[in-house]
CSV table of C-alpha atoms (C1' of nucleotides) in Angstrom, one decimal:
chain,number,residue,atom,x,y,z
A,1,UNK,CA,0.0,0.0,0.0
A,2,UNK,CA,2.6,2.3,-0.2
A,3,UNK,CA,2.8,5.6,-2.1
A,4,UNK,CA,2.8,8.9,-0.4
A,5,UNK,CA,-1.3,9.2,0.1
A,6,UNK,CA,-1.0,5.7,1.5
A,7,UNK,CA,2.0,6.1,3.7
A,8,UNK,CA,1.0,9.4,4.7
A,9,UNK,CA,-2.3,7.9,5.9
A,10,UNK,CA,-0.7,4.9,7.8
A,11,UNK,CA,1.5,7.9,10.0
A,12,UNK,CA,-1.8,9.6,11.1
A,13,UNK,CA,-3.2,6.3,12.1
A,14,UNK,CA,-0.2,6.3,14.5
A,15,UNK,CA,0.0,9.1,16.0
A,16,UNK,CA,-2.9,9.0,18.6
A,17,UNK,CA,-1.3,5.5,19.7
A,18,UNK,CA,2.6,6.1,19.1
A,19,UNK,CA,2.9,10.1,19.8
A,20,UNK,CA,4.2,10.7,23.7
A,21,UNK,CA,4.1,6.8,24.0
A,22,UNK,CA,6.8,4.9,25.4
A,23,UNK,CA,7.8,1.4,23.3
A,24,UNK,CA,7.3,-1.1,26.3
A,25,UNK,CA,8.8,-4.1,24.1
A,26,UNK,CA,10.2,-4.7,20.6
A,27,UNK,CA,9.5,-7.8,19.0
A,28,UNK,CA,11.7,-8.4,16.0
A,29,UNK,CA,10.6,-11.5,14.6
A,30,UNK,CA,13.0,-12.0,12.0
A,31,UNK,CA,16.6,-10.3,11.5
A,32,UNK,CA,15.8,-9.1,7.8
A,33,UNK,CA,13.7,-7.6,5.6
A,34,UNK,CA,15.1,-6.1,2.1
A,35,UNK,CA,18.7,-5.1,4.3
A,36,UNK,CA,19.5,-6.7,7.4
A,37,UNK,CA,17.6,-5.0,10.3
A,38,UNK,CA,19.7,-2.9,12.1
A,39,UNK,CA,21.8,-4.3,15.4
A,40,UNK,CA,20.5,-4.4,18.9
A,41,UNK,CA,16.9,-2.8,17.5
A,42,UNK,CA,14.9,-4.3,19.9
A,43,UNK,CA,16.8,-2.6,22.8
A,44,UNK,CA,17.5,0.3,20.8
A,45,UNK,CA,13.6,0.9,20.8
A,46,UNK,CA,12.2,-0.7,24.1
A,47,UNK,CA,12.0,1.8,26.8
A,48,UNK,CA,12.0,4.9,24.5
A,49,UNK,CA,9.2,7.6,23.7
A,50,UNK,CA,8.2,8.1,20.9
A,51,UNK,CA,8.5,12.1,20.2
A,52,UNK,CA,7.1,12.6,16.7
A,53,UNK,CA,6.1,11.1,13.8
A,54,UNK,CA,7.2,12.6,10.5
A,55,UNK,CA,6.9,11.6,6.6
A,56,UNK,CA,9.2,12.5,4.1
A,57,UNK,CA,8.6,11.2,0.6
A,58,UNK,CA,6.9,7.5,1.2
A,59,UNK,CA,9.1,7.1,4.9
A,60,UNK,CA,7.6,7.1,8.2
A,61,UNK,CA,10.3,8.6,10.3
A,62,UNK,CA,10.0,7.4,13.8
A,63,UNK,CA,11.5,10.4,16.3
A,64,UNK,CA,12.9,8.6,19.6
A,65,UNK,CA,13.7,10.2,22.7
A,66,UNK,CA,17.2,8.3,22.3
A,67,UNK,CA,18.1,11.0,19.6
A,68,UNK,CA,17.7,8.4,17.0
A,69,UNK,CA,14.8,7.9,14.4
A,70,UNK,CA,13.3,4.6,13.4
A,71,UNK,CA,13.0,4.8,9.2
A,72,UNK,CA,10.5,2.6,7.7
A,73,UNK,CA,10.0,1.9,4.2
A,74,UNK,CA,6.7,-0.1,3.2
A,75,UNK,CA,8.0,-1.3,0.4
A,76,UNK,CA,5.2,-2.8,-2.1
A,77,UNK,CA,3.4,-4.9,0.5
A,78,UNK,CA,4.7,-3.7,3.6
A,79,UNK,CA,1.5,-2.6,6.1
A,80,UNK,CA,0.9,-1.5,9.7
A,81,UNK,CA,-1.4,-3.1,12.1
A,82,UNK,CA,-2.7,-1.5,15.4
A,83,UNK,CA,-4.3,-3.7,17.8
A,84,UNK,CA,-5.6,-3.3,21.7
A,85,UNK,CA,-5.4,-5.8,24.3
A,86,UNK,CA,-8.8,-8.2,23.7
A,87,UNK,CA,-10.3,-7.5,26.6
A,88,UNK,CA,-13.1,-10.1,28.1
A,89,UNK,CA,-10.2,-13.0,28.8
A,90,UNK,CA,-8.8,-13.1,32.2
A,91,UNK,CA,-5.2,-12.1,30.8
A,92,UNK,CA,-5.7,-9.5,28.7
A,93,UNK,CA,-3.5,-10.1,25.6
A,94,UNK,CA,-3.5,-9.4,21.8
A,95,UNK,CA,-4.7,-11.6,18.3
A,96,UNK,CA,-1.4,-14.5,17.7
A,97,UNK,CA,1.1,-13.0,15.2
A,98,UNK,CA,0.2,-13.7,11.8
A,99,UNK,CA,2.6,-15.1,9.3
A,100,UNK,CA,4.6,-12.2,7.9
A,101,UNK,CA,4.1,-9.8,11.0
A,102,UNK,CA,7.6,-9.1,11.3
A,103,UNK,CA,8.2,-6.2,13.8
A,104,UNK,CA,5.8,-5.6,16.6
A,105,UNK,CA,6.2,-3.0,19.3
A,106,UNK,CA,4.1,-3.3,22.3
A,107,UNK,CA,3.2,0.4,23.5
A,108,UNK,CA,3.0,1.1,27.1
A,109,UNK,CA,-0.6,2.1,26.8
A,110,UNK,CA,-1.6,-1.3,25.3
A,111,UNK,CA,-1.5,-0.5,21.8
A,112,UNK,CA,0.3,-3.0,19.8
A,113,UNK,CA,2.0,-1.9,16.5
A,114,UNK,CA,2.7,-4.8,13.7
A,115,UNK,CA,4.6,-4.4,10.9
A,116,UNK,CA,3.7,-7.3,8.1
A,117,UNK,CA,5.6,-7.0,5.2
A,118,UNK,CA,4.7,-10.5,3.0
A,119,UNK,CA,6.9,-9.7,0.2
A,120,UNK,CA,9.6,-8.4,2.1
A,121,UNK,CA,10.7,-5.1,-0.1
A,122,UNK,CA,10.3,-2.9,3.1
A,123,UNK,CA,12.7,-1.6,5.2
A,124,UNK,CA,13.5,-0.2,8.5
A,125,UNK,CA,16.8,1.4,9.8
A,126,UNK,CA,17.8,2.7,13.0
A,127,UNK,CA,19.8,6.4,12.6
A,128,UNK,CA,20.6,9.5,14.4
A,129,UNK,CA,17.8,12.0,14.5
A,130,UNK,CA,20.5,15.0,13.3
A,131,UNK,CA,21.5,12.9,10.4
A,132,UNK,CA,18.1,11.7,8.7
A,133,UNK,CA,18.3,13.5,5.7
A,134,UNK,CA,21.9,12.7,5.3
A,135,UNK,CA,21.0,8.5,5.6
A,136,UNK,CA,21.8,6.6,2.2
A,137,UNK,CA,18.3,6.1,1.5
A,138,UNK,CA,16.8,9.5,1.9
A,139,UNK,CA,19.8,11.7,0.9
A,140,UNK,CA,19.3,12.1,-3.1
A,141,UNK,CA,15.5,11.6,-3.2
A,142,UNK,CA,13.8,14.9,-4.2
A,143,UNK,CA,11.7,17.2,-3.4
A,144,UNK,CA,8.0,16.8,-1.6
A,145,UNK,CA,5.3,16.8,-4.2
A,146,UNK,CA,3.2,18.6,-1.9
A,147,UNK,CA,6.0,21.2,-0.8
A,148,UNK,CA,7.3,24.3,-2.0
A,149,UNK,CA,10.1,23.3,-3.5
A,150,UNK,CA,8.1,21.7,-6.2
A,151,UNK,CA,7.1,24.4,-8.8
A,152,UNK,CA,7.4,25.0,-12.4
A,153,UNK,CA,10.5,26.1,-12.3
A,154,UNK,CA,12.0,23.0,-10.2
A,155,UNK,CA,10.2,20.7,-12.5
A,156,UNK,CA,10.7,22.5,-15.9
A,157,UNK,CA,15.0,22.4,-15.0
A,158,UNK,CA,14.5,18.9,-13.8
A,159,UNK,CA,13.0,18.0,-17.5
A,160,UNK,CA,15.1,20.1,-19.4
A,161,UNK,CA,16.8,17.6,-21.8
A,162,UNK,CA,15.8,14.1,-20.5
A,163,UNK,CA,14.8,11.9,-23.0
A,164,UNK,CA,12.6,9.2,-20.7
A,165,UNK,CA,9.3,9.4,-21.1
A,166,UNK,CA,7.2,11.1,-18.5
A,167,UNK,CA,6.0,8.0,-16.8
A,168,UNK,CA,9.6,7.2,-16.0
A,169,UNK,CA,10.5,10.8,-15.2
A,170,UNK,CA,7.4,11.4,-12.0
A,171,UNK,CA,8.5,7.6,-11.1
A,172,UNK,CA,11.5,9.1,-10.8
A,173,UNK,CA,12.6,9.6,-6.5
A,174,UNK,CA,14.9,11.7,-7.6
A,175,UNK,CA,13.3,14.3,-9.5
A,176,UNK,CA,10.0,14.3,-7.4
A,177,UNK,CA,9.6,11.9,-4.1
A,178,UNK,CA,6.7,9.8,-3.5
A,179,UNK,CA,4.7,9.6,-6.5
A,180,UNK,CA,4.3,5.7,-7.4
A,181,UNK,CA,2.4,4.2,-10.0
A,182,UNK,CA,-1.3,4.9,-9.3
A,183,UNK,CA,-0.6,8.5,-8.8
A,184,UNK,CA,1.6,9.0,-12.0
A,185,UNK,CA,-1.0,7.8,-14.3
A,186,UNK,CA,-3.5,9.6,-12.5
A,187,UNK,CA,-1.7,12.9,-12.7
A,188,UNK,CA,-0.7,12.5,-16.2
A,189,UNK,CA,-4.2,11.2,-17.1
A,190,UNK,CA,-6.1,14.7,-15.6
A,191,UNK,CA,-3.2,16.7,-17.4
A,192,UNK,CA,-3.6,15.4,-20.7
A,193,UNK,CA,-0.1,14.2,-21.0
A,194,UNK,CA,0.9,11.2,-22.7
A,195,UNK,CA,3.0,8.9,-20.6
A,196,UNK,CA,5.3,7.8,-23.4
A,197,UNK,CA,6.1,11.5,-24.7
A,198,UNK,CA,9.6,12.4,-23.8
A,199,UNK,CA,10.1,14.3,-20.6
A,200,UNK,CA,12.2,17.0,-21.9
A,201,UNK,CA,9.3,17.6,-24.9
A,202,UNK,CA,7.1,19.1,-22.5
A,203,UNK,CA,6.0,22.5,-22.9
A,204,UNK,CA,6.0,25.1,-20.4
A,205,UNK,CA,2.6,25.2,-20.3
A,206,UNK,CA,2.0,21.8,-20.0
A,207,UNK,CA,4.8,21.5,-16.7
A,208,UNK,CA,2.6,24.6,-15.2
A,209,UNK,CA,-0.7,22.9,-15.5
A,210,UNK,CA,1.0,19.3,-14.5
A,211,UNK,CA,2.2,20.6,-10.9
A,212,UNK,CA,-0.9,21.4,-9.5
A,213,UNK,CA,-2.3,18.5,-10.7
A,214,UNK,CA,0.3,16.4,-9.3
A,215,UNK,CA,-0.9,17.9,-6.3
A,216,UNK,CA,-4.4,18.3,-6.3
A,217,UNK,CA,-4.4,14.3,-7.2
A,218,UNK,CA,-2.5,13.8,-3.8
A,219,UNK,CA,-4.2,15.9,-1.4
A,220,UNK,CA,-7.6,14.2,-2.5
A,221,UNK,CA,-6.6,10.7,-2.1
A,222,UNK,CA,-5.1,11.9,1.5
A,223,UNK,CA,-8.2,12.8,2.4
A,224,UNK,CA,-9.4,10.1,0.6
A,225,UNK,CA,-7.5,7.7,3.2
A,226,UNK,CA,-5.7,6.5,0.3
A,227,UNK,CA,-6.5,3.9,-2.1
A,228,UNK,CA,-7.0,0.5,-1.1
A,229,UNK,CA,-6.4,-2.3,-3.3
A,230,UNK,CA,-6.5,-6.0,-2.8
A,231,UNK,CA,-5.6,-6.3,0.6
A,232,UNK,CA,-7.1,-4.2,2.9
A,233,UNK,CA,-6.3,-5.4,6.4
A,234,UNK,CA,-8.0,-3.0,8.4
A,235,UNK,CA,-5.4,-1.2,9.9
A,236,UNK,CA,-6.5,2.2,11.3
A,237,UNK,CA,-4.9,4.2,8.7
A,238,UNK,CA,-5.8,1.9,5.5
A,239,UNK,CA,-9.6,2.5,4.9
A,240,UNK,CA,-8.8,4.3,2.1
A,241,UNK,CA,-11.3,4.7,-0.7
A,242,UNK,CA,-9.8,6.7,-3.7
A,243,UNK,CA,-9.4,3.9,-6.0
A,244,UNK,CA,-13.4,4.8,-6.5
A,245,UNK,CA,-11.9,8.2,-8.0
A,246,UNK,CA,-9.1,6.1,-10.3
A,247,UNK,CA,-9.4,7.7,-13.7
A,248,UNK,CA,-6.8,5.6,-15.4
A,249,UNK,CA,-5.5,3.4,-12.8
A,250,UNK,CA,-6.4,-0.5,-13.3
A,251,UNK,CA,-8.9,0.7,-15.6
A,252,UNK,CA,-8.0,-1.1,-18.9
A,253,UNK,CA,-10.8,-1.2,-21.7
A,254,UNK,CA,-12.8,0.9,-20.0
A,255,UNK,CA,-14.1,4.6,-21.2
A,256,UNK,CA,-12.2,7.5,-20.4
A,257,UNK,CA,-13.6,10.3,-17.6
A,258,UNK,CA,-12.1,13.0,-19.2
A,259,UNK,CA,-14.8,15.4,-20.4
A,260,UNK,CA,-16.4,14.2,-23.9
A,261,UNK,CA,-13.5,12.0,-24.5
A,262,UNK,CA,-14.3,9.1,-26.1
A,263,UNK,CA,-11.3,7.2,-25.8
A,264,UNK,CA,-10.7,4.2,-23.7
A,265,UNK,CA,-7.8,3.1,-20.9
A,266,UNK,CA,-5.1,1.2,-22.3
A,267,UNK,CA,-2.8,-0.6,-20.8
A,268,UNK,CA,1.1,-0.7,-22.1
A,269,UNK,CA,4.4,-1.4,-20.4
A,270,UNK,CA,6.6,0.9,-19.8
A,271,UNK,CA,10.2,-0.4,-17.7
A,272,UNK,CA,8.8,-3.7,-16.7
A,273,UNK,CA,5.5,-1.7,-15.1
A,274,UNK,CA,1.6,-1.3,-16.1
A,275,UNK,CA,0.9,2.3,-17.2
A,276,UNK,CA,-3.1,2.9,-18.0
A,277,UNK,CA,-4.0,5.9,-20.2
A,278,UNK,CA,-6.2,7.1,-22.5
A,279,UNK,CA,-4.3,6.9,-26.1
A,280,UNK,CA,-7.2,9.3,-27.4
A,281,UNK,CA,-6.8,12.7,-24.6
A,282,UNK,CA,-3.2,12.0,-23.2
A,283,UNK,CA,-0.5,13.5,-25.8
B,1,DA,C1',25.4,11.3,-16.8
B,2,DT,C1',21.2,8.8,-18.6
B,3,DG,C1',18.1,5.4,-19.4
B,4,DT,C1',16.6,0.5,-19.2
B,5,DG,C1',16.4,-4.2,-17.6
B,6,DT,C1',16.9,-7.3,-13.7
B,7,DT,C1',16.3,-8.5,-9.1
B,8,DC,C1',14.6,-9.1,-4.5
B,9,DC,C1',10.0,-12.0,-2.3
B,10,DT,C1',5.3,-14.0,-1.6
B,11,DG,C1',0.5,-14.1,-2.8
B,12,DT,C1',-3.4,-14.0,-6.0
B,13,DC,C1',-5.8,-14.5,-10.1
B,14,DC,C1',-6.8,-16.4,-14.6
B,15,DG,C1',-6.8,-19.8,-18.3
B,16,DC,C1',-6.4,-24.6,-19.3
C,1,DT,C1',-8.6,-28.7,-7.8
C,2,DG,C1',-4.3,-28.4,-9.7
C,3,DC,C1',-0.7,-26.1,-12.3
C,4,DG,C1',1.8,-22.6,-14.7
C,5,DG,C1',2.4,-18.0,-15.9
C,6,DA,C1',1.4,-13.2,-15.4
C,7,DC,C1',1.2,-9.7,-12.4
C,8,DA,C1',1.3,-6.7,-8.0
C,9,DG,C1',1.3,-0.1,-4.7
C,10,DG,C1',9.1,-0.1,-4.9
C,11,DA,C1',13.6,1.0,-5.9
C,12,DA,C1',18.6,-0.5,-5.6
C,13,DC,C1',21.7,-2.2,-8.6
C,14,DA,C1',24.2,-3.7,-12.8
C,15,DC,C1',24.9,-2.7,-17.2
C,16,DA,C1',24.6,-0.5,-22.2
DNA sequence: ATGTGTTCCTGTCCGC
DNA sequence: TGCGGACAGGAACACA
């Protein structure tokens, strides 16, 4: 579940039971998910409070009162659980782990956090609060879509002269952060913008209408909760419903939304991943 | 420097 | 119901 709207939806689910909470026990259930988890994490959480919760791109960034922040990357299956003690039993206790539930942290007020990750792409790393935006997985990702930083002009340099197509170029971390597939071909579908047109063909017209697109398309499927796709494993913080708004997304065959198009979604391939658009409005 | 293809891993769905 | 293949929300890495 894991692009920006998604992830960003999964760190407000956590705040009311993570924020000002101290991590009673950390269960690390197995030593690796894409990288080796990082050493002694169990006692490098257990005991600490949690002081903030932040997002940058599609990372939750876990602020400890150690000075250290707990990264975590959901990677393309990765999810967060939050349980409470079943009450009722004489020993008040949580559900059995589930297969995949990888990382769980027991909070001190009860809440239990669970980290299932079946396909194993996600990541989690252990680093000094100071030196976040300096850790090898966040230092050369770009901007925030949703920030200020991302304007015409940024985008417009950042195009200048690329030959990939467009698809590739808002995949791209390092041009934009935390745009993934779903949001790509939605943004490029309400602009009107081919997916296979070269980046660096754009005009400047067409980059000042993409960039509030781009972010109009994110802050509605943030309040949208996201978009939930097969799984949804009712974590509070994945009840998303904007896959009921997709315009392009998974939507092969079927007619076009744009206003009196009447083209259909098509579905081509673009670097080994699905891109839907509508061959008839997108140029 | 740029752009593309491969790879990691498990689960699900679809056609035969 | 089983089996094989395609495909899945990501992105680091190797290579042209």
């Amino acid at each position: 579940m894991p692009e920006l709207p998604e992830v960003e939806t999964v760190r407000t689910g956590l705040v009311p039971v993570m924020e000002g909470q101290v991590i009673a026990r950390a269960d690390i259930r197995r030593p690796d998910l894409r990288w080796p988890l990082p050493d002694n994490m169990s006692d490098r959480l257990t005991g600490k409070r949690v002081k903030s919760l932040r997002r940058r791109s599609k990372y939750i960034l876990v602020d400890l009162s150690s000075s250290e922040t707990l990264i975590i990357h959901l990677g393309m299956s990765g999810r967060i659980l939050i349980s409470n003690e079943m009450t009722g039993s004489f020993h008040h206790s949580h559900p059995a782990p589930e297969k995949h539930d990888h990382v769980v942290l027991d909070m001190e007020n009860g809440a239990r956090v669970t980290f299932n990750d079946a396909r194993r792409f996600g990541a989690m790393d252990l680093t000094l609060t100071a030196a976040v935006e300096t850790h090898w997985l966040l230092k050369d990702i770009g901007p925030e879509p949703l920030g200020n930083a991302f304007n015409e002009n940024y985008l417009a340099a950042q195009l200048m002269g690329r030959q990939m197509p467009m698809k590739s170029a808002l995949l791209d971390q390092k041009i934009v952060s935390g745009l993934g597939n779903i949001y790509v071909c939605e943004a490029l579908n309400r602009a009107g913008i081919s997916p296979r047109r070269k980046a660096g063909n754009l005009t400047r017209k067409s980059i000042s209408r993409l960039v509030p697109i781009i972010r109009n398309v994110l802050t509605e499927a943030i309040a949208a909760g996201g978009s939930s796709l097969r799984d949804f494993r009712q974590a509070d913080g994945e009840l998303g419903y904007f896959q009921h708004a997709f315009r392009a997304y998974d939507r092969e065959g079927k007619p076009c939304k744009t206003l009196d198009c009447p083209g259909e979604i098509a579905r081509i391939v673009q670097s080994g991943r699905s891109t839907y658009y509508c061959p008839r409005c997108q140029r």
